[in-house]
Tab-separated table of C-alpha atoms in Angstrom:
chain	number	residue	atom	x	y	z
A	16	UNK	CA	106.405	75.506	148.119
A	17	UNK	CA	104.049	77.928	146.176
A	18	UNK	CA	101.080	76.953	144.445
A	19	UNK	CA	99.140	79.320	142.234
A	20	UNK	CA	95.132	80.030	141.124
A	21	UNK	CA	95.049	81.972	138.014
A	22	UNK	CA	91.515	83.727	136.979
A	23	UNK	CA	89.940	86.662	135.082
A	24	UNK	CA	89.586	85.014	131.257
A	25	UNK	CA	86.998	85.714	129.184
A	26	UNK	CA	85.440	86.798	125.890
A	27	UNK	CA	85.923	90.193	124.365
A	28	UNK	CA	85.690	92.129	121.584
A	29	UNK	CA	89.010	93.568	119.632
A	30	UNK	CA	89.527	96.887	121.433
A	31	UNK	CA	88.300	95.687	124.720
A	32	UNK	CA	90.154	94.809	128.211
A	33	UNK	CA	90.535	92.546	130.712
A	34	UNK	CA	92.299	92.056	134.155
A	35	UNK	CA	93.438	88.516	134.835
A	36	UNK	CA	94.161	87.868	138.834
A	37	UNK	CA	96.618	85.334	140.643
A	38	UNK	CA	95.923	84.220	143.936
A	39	UNK	CA	99.784	82.750	145.163
A	40	UNK	CA	100.598	81.666	148.348
A	41	UNK	CA	104.607	80.418	149.209
A	42	UNK	CA	107.405	83.393	149.292
A	43	UNK	CA	107.818	83.345	145.346
A	44	UNK	CA	111.438	86.090	144.161
A	45	UNK	CA	109.836	86.260	140.869
A	46	UNK	CA	106.234	85.984	139.054
A	47	UNK	CA	104.924	86.472	135.309
A	48	UNK	CA	102.770	85.956	133.214
A	49	UNK	CA	102.927	83.273	130.070
A	50	UNK	CA	100.592	82.128	127.283
A	51	UNK	CA	100.358	79.126	124.672
A	52	UNK	CA	97.854	80.283	121.401
A	53	UNK	CA	96.515	76.200	119.989
A	54	UNK	CA	99.303	75.394	117.013
A	55	UNK	CA	102.309	78.003	119.252
A	56	UNK	CA	105.406	77.704	121.566
A	57	UNK	CA	104.398	78.930	124.813
A	58	UNK	CA	105.636	82.765	124.856
A	59	UNK	CA	106.358	84.967	128.011
A	60	UNK	CA	103.750	88.130	128.458
A	61	UNK	CA	105.083	90.081	131.369
A	62	UNK	CA	107.495	89.622	134.630
A	63	UNK	CA	107.938	90.645	138.423
A	64	UNK	CA	109.952	90.960	140.669
A	65	UNK	CA	107.813	90.338	143.867
A	66	UNK	CA	109.910	92.771	146.033
A	67	UNK	CA	111.314	95.697	143.559
A	68	UNK	CA	108.732	95.587	141.175
A	69	UNK	CA	111.462	95.721	137.731
A	70	UNK	CA	108.807	94.427	135.525
A	71	UNK	CA	109.815	92.912	131.293
A	72	UNK	CA	106.993	92.651	128.936
A	73	UNK	CA	107.157	91.448	125.070
A	74	UNK	CA	106.986	93.799	122.547
A	75	UNK	CA	103.436	92.195	121.030
A	76	UNK	CA	101.590	93.510	124.316
A	77	UNK	CA	104.362	96.520	126.019
A	78	UNK	CA	101.722	99.961	125.966
A	79	UNK	CA	99.146	98.036	126.128
A	80	UNK	CA	98.774	95.355	129.103
A	81	UNK	CA	100.525	95.815	132.537
A	82	UNK	CA	101.260	94.205	135.533
A	83	UNK	CA	101.568	94.578	139.470
A	84	UNK	CA	101.289	92.791	142.285
A	85	UNK	CA	99.687	93.493	145.726
A	86	UNK	CA	101.540	91.769	148.015
A	87	UNK	CA	99.345	92.389	150.949
A	88	UNK	CA	96.993	90.539	149.035
A	89	UNK	CA	99.681	88.278	147.477
A	90	UNK	CA	98.278	88.463	144.358
A	91	UNK	CA	99.852	89.015	140.705
A	92	UNK	CA	97.628	91.059	137.916
A	93	UNK	CA	97.639	91.502	134.437
A	94	UNK	CA	95.724	94.125	132.880
A	95	UNK	CA	94.774	94.348	129.186
A	96	UNK	CA	94.098	97.335	127.439
A	97	UNK	CA	93.199	97.563	123.627
A	98	UNK	CA	92.825	93.495	122.718
A	99	UNK	CA	93.782	92.229	119.637
A	100	UNK	CA	92.487	89.051	118.623
A	101	UNK	CA	95.777	87.757	118.151
A	102	UNK	CA	96.447	87.916	121.879
A	103	UNK	CA	93.670	84.991	121.981
A	104	UNK	CA	95.487	82.605	124.464
A	105	UNK	CA	95.917	80.562	127.812
A	106	UNK	CA	97.168	82.759	129.913
A	107	UNK	CA	99.087	81.021	132.821
A	108	UNK	CA	100.394	82.639	136.399
A	109	UNK	CA	103.963	81.404	136.856
A	110	UNK	CA	106.713	82.058	139.570
A	111	UNK	CA	110.204	81.194	141.420
A	112	UNK	CA	111.895	81.444	144.258
A	113	UNK	CA	115.263	81.205	142.712
A	114	UNK	CA	117.343	83.846	141.440
A	115	UNK	CA	119.252	81.663	138.619
A	116	UNK	CA	115.922	80.721	137.315
A	117	UNK	CA	113.466	84.000	137.272
A	118	UNK	CA	116.524	85.398	134.881
A	119	UNK	CA	115.946	82.623	132.695
A	120	UNK	CA	112.808	82.173	132.395
A	121	UNK	CA	112.454	78.704	133.769
A	122	UNK	CA	109.799	79.420	136.395
A	123	UNK	CA	109.183	75.831	138.628
A	124	UNK	CA	105.604	76.935	139.810
A	125	UNK	CA	102.305	77.068	137.692
A	126	UNK	CA	99.103	77.750	137.782
A	127	UNK	CA	96.229	75.875	135.388
A	128	UNK	CA	95.601	78.334	133.091
A	129	UNK	CA	93.111	80.734	132.208
A	130	UNK	CA	91.622	81.346	128.765
A	131	UNK	CA	91.145	84.723	126.474
A	132	UNK	CA	89.452	84.719	123.299
A	133	UNK	CA	88.735	88.026	121.308
A	134	UNK	CA	87.244	88.841	118.716
A	135	UNK	CA	87.080	91.014	115.715
């Protein structure tokens, strides 16, 4: 059983920064951040393998966002720099403990979401 709770969202101006946090219980194999804007499909932002630290980034955020984890604190982070208005969305922390679902981004465990709003 895996449970997640994300926080750190807020409202910032374009070019600003935010850091999202997600407290994780259980023993997930993979973790990641997803986002969904009004009228758009949910999309993956970044993922990370819990043990190895291997990370993946969507092209739209690569070079601006950094995903990391602190296994001692059981916390996942998303550092977001040089934010753009198009980054505005509800951000969700997610995880899974099965290799096949991790590889296919079919995560079973989800947080409640935290809102990020970027103004121009």
